[in-house]
Structure formats: C-alpha cells, structure tokens
mmCIF file of N, CA and C and ligand atoms in Angstrom:
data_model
loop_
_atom_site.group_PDB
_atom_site.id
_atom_site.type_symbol
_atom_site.label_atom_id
_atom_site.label_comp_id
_atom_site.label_asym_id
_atom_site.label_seq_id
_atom_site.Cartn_x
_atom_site.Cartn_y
_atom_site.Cartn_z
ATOM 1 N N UNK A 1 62.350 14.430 -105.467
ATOM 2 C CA UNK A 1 61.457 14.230 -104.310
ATOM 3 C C UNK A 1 61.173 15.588 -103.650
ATOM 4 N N UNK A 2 59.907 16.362 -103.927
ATOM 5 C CA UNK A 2 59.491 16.934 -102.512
ATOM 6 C C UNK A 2 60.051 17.107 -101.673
ATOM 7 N N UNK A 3 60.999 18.337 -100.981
ATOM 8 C CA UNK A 3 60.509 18.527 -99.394
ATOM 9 C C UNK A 3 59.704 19.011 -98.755
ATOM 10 N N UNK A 4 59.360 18.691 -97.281
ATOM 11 C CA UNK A 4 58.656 18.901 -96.545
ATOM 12 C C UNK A 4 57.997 20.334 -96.890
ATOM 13 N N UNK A 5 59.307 21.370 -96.621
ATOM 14 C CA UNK A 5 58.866 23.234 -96.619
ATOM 15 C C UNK A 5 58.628 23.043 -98.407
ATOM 16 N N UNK A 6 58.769 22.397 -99.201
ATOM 17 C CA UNK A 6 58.276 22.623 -100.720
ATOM 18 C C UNK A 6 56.659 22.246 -100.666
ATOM 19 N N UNK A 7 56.604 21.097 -99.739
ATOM 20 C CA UNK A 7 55.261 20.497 -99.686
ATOM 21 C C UNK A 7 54.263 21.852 -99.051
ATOM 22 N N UNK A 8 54.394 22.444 -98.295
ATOM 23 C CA UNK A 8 54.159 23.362 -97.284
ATOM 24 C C UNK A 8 53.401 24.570 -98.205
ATOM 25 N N UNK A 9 54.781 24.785 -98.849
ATOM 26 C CA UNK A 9 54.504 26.298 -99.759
ATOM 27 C C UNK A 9 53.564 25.768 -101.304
ATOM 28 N N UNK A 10 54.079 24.107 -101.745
ATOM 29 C CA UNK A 10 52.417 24.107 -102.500
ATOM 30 C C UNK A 10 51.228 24.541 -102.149
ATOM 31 N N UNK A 11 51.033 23.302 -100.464
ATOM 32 C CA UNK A 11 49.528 23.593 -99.753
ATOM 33 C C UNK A 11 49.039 24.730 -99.732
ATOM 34 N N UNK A 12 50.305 25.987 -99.432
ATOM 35 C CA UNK A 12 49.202 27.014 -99.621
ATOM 36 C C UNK A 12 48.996 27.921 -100.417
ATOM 37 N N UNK A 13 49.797 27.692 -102.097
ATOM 38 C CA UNK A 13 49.337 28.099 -102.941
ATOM 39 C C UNK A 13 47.918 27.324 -103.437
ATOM 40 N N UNK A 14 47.834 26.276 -103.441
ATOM 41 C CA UNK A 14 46.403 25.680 -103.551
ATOM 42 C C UNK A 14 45.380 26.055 -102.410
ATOM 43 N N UNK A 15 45.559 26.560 -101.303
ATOM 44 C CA UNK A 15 44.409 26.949 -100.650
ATOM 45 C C UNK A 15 44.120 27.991 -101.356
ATOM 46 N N UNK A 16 45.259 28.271 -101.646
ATOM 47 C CA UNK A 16 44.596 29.825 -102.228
ATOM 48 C C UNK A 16 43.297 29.835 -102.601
ATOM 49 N N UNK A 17 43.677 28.668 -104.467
ATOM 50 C CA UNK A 17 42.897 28.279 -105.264
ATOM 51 C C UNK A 17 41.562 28.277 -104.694
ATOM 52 N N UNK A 18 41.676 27.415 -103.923
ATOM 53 C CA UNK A 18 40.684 26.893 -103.226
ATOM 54 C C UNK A 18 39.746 28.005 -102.338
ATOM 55 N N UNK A 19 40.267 29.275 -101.746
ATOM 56 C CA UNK A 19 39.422 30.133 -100.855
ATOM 57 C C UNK A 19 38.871 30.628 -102.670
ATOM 58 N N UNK A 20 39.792 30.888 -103.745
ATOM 59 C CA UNK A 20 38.879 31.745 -105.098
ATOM 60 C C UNK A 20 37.833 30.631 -105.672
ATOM 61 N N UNK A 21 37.929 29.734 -105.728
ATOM 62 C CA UNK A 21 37.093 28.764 -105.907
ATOM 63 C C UNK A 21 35.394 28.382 -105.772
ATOM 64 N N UNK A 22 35.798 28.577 -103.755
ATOM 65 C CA UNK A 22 34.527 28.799 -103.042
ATOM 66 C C UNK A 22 33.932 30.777 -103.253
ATOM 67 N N UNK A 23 34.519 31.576 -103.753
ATOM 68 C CA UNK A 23 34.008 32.870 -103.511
ATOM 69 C C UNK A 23 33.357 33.013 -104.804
ATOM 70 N N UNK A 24 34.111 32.007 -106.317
ATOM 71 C CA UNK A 24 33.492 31.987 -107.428
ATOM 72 C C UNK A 24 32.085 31.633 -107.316
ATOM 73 N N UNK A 25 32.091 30.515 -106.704
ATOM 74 C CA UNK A 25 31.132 29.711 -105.953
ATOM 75 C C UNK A 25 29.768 30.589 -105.460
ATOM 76 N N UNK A 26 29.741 31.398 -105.105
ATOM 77 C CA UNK A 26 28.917 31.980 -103.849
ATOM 78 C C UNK A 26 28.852 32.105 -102.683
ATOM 79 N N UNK A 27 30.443 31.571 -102.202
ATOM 80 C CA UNK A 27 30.343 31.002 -100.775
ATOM 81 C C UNK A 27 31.243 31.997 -100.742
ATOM 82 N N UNK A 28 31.358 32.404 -99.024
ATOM 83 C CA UNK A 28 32.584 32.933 -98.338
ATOM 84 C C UNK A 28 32.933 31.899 -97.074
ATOM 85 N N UNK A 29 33.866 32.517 -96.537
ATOM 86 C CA UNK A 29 35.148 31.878 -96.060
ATOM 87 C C UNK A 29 35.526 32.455 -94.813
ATOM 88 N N UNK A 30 35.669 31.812 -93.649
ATOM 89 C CA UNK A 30 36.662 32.317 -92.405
ATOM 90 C C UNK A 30 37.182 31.129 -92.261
ATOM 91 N N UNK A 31 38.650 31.982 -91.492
ATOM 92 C CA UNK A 31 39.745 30.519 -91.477
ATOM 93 C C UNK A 31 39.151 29.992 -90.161
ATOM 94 N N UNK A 32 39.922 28.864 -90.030
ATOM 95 C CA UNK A 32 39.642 27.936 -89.081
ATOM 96 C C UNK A 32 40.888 27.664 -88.509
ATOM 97 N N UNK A 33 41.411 26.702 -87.906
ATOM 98 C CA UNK A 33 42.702 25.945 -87.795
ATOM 99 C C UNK A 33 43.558 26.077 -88.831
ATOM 100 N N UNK A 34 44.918 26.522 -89.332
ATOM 101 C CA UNK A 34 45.596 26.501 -89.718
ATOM 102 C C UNK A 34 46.732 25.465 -89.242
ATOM 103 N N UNK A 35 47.763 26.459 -89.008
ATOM 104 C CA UNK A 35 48.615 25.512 -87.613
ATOM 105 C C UNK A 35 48.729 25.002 -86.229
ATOM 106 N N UNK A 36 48.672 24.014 -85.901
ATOM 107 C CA UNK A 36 48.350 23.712 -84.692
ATOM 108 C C UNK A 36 49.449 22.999 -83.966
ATOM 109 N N UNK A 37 49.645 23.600 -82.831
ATOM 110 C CA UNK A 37 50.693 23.389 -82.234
ATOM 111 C C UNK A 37 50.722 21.899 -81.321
ATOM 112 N N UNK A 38 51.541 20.930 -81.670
ATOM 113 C CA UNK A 38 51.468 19.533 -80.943
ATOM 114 C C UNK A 38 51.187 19.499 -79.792
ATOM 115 N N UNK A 39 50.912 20.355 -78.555
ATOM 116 C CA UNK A 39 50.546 20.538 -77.508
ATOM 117 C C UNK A 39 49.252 20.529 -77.759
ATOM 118 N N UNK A 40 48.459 21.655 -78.520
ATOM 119 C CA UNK A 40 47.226 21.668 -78.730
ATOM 120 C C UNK A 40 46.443 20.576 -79.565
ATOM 121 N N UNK A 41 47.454 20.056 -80.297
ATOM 122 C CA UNK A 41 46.769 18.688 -80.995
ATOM 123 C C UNK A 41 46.575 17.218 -80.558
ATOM 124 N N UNK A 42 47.444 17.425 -79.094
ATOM 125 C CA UNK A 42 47.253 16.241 -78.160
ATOM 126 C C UNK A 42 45.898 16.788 -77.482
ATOM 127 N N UNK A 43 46.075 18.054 -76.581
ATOM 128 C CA UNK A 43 44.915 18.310 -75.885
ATOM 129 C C UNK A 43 43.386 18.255 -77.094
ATOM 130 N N UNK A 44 43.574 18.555 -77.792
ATOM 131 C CA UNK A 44 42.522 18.073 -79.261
ATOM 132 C C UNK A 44 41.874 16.729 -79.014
ATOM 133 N N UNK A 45 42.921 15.905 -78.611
ATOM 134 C CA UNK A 45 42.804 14.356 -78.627
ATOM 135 C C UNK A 45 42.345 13.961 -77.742
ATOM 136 N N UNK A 46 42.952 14.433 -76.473
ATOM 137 C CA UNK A 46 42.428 13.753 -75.262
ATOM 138 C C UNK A 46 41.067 14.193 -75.147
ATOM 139 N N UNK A 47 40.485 15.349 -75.573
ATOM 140 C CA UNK A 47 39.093 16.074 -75.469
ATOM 141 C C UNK A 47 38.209 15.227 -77.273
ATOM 142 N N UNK A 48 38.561 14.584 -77.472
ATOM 143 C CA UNK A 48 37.648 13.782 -78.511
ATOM 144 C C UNK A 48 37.586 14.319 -79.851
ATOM 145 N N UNK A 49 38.001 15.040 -80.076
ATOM 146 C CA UNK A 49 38.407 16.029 -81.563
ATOM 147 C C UNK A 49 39.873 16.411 -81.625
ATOM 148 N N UNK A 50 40.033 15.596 -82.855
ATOM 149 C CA UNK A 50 41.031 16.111 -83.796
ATOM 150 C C UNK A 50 41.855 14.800 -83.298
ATOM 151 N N UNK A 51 43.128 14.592 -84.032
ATOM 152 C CA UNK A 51 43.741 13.805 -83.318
ATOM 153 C C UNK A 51 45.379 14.169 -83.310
ATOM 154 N N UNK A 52 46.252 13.346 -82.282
ATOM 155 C CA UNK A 52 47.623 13.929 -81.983
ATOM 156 C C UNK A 52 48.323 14.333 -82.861
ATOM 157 N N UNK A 53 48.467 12.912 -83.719
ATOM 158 C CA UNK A 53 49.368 13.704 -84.891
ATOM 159 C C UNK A 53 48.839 14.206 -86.213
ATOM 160 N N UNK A 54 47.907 15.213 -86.416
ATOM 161 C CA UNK A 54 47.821 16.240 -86.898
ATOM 162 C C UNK A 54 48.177 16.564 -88.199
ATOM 163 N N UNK A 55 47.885 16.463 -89.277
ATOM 164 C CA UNK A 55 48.906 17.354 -90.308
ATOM 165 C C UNK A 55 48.734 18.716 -89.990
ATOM 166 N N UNK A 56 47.409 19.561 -89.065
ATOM 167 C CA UNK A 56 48.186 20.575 -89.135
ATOM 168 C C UNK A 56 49.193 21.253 -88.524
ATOM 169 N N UNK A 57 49.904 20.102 -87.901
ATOM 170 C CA UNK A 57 51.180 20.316 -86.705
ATOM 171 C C UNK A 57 52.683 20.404 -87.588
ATOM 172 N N UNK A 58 52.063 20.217 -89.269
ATOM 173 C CA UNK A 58 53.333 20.255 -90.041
ATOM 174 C C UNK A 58 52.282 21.131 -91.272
ATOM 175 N N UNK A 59 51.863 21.576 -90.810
ATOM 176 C CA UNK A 59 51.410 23.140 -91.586
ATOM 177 C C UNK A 59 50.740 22.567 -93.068
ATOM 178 N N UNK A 60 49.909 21.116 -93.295
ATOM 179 C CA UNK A 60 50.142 20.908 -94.095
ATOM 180 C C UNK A 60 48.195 20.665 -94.101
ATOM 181 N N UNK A 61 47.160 20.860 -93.316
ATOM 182 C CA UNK A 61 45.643 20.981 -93.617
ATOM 183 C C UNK A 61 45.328 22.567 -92.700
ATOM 184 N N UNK A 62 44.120 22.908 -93.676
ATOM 185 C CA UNK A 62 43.573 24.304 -92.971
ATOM 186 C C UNK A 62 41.929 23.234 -92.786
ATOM 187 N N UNK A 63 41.663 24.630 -91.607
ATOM 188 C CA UNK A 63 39.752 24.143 -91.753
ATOM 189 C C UNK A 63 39.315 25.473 -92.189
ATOM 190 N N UNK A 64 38.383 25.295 -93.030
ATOM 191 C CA UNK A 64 37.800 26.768 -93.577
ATOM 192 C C UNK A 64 36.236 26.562 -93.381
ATOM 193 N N UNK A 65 36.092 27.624 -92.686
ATOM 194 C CA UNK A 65 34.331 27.838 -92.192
ATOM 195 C C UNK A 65 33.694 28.726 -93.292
ATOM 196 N N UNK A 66 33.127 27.479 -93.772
ATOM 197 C CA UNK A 66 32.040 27.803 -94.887
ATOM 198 C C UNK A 66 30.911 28.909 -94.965
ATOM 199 N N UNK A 67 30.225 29.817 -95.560
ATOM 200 C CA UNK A 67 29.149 30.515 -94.937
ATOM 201 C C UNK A 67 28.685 30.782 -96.884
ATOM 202 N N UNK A 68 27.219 31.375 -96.897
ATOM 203 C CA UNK A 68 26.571 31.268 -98.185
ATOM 204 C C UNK A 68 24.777 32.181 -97.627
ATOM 205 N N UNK A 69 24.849 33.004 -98.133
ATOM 206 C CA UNK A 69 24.218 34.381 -97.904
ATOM 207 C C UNK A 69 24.163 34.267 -96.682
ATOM 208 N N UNK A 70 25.393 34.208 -95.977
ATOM 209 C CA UNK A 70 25.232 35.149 -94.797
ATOM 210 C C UNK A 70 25.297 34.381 -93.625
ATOM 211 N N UNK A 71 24.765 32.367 -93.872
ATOM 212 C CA UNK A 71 24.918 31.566 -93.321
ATOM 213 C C UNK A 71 25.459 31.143 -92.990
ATOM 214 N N UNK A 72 26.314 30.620 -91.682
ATOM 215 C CA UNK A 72 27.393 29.822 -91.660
ATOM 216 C C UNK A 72 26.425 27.992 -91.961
ATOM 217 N N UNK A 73 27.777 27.224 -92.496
ATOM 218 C CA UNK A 73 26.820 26.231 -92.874
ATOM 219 C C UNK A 73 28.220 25.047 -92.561
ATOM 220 N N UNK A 74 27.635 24.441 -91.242
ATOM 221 C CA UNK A 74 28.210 23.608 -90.273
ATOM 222 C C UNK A 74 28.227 21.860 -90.722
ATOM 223 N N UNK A 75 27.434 21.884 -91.946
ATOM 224 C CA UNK A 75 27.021 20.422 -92.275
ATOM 225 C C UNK A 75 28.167 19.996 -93.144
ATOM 226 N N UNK A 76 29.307 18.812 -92.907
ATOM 227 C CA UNK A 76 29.987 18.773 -93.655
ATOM 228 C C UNK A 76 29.836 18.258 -95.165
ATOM 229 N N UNK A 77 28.772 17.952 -96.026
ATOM 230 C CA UNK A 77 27.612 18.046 -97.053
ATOM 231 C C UNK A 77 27.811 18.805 -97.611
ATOM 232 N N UNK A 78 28.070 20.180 -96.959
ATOM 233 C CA UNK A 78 27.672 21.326 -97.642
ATOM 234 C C UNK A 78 28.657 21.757 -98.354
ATOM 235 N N UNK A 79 29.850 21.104 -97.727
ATOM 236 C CA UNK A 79 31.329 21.640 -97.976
ATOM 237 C C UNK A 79 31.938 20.250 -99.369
ATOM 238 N N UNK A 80 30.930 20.598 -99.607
ATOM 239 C CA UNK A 80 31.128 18.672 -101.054
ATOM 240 C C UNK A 80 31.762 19.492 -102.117
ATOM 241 N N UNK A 81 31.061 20.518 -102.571
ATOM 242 C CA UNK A 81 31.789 21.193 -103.705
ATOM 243 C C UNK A 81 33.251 21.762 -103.654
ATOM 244 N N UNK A 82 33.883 22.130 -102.485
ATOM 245 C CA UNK A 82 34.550 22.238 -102.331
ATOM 246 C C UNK A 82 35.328 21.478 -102.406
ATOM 247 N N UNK A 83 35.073 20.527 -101.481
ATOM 248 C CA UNK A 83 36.057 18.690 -101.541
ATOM 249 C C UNK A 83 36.637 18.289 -102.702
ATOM 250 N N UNK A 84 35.500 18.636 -103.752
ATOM 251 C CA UNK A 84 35.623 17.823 -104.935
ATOM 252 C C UNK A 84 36.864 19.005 -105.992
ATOM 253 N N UNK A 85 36.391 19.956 -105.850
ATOM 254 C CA UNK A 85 37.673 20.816 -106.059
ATOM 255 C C UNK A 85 38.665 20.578 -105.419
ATOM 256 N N UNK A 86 39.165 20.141 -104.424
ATOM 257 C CA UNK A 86 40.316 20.158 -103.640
ATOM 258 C C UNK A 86 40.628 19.072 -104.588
ATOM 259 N N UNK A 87 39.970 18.255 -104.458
ATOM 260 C CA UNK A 87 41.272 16.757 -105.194
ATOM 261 C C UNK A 87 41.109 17.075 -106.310
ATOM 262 N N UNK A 88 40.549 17.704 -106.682
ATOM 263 C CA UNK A 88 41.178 18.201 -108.671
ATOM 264 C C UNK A 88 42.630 18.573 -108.428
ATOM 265 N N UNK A 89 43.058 19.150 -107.710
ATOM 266 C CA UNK A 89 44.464 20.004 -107.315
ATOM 267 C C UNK A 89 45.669 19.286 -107.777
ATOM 268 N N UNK A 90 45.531 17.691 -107.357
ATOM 269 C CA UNK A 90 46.947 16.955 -106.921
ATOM 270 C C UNK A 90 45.658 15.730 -106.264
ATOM 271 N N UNK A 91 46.906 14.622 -106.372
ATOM 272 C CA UNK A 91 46.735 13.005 -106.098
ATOM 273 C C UNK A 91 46.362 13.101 -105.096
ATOM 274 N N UNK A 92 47.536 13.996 -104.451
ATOM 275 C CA UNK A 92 47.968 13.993 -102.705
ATOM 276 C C UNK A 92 46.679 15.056 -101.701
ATOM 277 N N UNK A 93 45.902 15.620 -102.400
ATOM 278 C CA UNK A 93 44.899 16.918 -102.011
ATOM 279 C C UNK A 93 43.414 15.693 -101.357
ATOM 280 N N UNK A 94 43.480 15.853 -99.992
ATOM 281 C CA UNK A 94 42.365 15.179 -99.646
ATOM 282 C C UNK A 94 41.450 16.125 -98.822
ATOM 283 N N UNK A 95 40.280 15.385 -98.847
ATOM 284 C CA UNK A 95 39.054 16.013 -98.462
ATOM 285 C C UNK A 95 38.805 15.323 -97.053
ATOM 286 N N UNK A 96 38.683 16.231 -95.856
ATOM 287 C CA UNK A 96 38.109 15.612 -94.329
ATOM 288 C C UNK A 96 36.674 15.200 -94.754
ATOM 289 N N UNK A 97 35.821 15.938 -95.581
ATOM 290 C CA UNK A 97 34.617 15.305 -96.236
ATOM 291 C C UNK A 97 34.162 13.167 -96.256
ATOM 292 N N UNK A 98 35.691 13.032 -96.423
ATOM 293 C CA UNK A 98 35.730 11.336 -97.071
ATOM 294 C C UNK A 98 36.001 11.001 -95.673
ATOM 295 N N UNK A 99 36.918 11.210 -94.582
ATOM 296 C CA UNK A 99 37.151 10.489 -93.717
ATOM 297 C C UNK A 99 35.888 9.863 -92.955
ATOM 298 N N UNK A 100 36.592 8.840 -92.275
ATOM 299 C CA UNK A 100 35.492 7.791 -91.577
ATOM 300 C C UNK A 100 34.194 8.276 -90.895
ATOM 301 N N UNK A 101 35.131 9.467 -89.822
ATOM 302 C CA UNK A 101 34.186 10.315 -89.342
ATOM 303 C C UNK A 101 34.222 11.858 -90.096
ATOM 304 N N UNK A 102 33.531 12.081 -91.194
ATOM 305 C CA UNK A 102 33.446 13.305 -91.674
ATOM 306 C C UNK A 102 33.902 14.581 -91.136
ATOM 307 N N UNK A 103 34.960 15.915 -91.542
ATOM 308 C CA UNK A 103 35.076 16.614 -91.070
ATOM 309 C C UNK A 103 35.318 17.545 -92.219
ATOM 310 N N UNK A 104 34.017 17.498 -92.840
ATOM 311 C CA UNK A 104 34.131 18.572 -93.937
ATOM 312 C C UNK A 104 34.968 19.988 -94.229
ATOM 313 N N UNK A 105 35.031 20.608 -92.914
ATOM 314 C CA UNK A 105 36.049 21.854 -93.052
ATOM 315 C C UNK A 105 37.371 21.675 -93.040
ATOM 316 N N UNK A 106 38.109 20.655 -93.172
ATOM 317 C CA UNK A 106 39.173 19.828 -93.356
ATOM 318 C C UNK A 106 39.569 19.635 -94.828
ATOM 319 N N UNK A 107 40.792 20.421 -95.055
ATOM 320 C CA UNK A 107 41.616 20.390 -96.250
ATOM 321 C C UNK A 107 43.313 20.134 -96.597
ATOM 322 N N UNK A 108 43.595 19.090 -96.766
ATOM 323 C CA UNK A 108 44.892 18.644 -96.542
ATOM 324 C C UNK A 108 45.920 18.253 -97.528
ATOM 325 N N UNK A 109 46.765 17.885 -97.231
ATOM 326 C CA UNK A 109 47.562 17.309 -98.336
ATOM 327 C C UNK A 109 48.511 16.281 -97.531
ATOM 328 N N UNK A 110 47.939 15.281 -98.147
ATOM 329 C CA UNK A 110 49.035 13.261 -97.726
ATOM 330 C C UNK A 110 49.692 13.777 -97.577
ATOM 331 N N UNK A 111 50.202 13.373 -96.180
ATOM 332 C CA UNK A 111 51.981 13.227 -95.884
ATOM 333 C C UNK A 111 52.070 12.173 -94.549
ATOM 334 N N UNK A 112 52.864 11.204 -95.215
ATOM 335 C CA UNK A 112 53.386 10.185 -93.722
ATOM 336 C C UNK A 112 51.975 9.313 -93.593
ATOM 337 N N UNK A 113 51.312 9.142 -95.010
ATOM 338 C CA UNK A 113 50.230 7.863 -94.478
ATOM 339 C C UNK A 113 48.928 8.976 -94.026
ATOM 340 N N UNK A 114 49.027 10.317 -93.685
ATOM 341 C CA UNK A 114 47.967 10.613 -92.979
ATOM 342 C C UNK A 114 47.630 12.088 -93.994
ATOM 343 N N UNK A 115 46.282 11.995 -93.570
ATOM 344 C CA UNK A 115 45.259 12.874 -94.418
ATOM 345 C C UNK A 115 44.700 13.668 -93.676
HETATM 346 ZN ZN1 LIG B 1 41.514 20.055 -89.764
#
C-alpha cells in the first residue's frame, strides 16, 4: 500500500511529465496553486472557489496556467490536451477539466474519495 509522502513524491514526478508534455506541445506553463494551506482553503470556500478540503492541503493537485504564443488561455477547453495526458499517467491521475464545475488548471491525484 502507498503512503501518503510516497503518494506525494509520485505526484510530482508526474507533474513533471506533465509541465514536458505541455512544452512538447507548444504550450508554456506558470505555476498556479501548489500547496495550500487549510486556512487558505477554507477562506477559498467561504469566498466561492475552491473548496475546504482540498487535495492541495495534502500536496497532492497543482494548477498550472496554461499560455500558447504568448497567450494566456483561461478556457478550461483549452487545457483538454493536457487532461487527457494526465490520466494516461495512473488510474488515480484526474483532470479538474471533468469535474462538475470545470476547473481545467486543476491536476490531481485520488486520495480519500476526492479529486
Ligand atoms: Zn486546484
């Protein structure tokens, strides 16, 4: 079985993948949210974005701000190719792309039911 800090140090050998992926791509990359501290992921909540419990409060989704000659590109659509690479990775590799309410710059890995 996985632990938690094993789960951790996969996620971010696969981001890696994932930032060479999008640069193969044509796209570049600024980080976004990495870790977020449970203080800030409640105040997230109460302000209508993001919600309390977080995977990235256990270091386990990044958001990566997409851009493509030069564009930043805010549509979570845009961020599909990416998505679809992410779950090539692992079972457990989900895309904010799929959630209910789309949040394309959202890259995670299952843990505890949540994506
Ligand atoms: Zn996120």
């Amino acid at each position: 079985m996985e632990t938690l800090g094993e789960k951790q140090r996969r996620f971010v050998r696969l981001a890696g993948k994932l930032i060479e992926f999008a640069y193969a791509n044509g796209f570049e990359l600024t980080f976004g949210d990495a870790y977020r501290s449970p203080e800030q992921a409640k105040a997230n909540a109460a302000s209508g974005v993001g919600i309390a419990n977080s995977l990235h409060c256990e270091r386990l989704a990044i958001d990566l701000n997409l851009f493509k000659l030069g564009q930043y590109l805010s549509d979570s659509a845009a961020y599909k190719p990416l998505g679809d690479y992410w779950k090539t990775l692992g079972d457990d590799c989900a895309w904010g792309g799929d959630f209910k309410r789309p949040d394309g710059n959202h890259f995670s890995i299952r843990h505890g039911g949540r994506a």
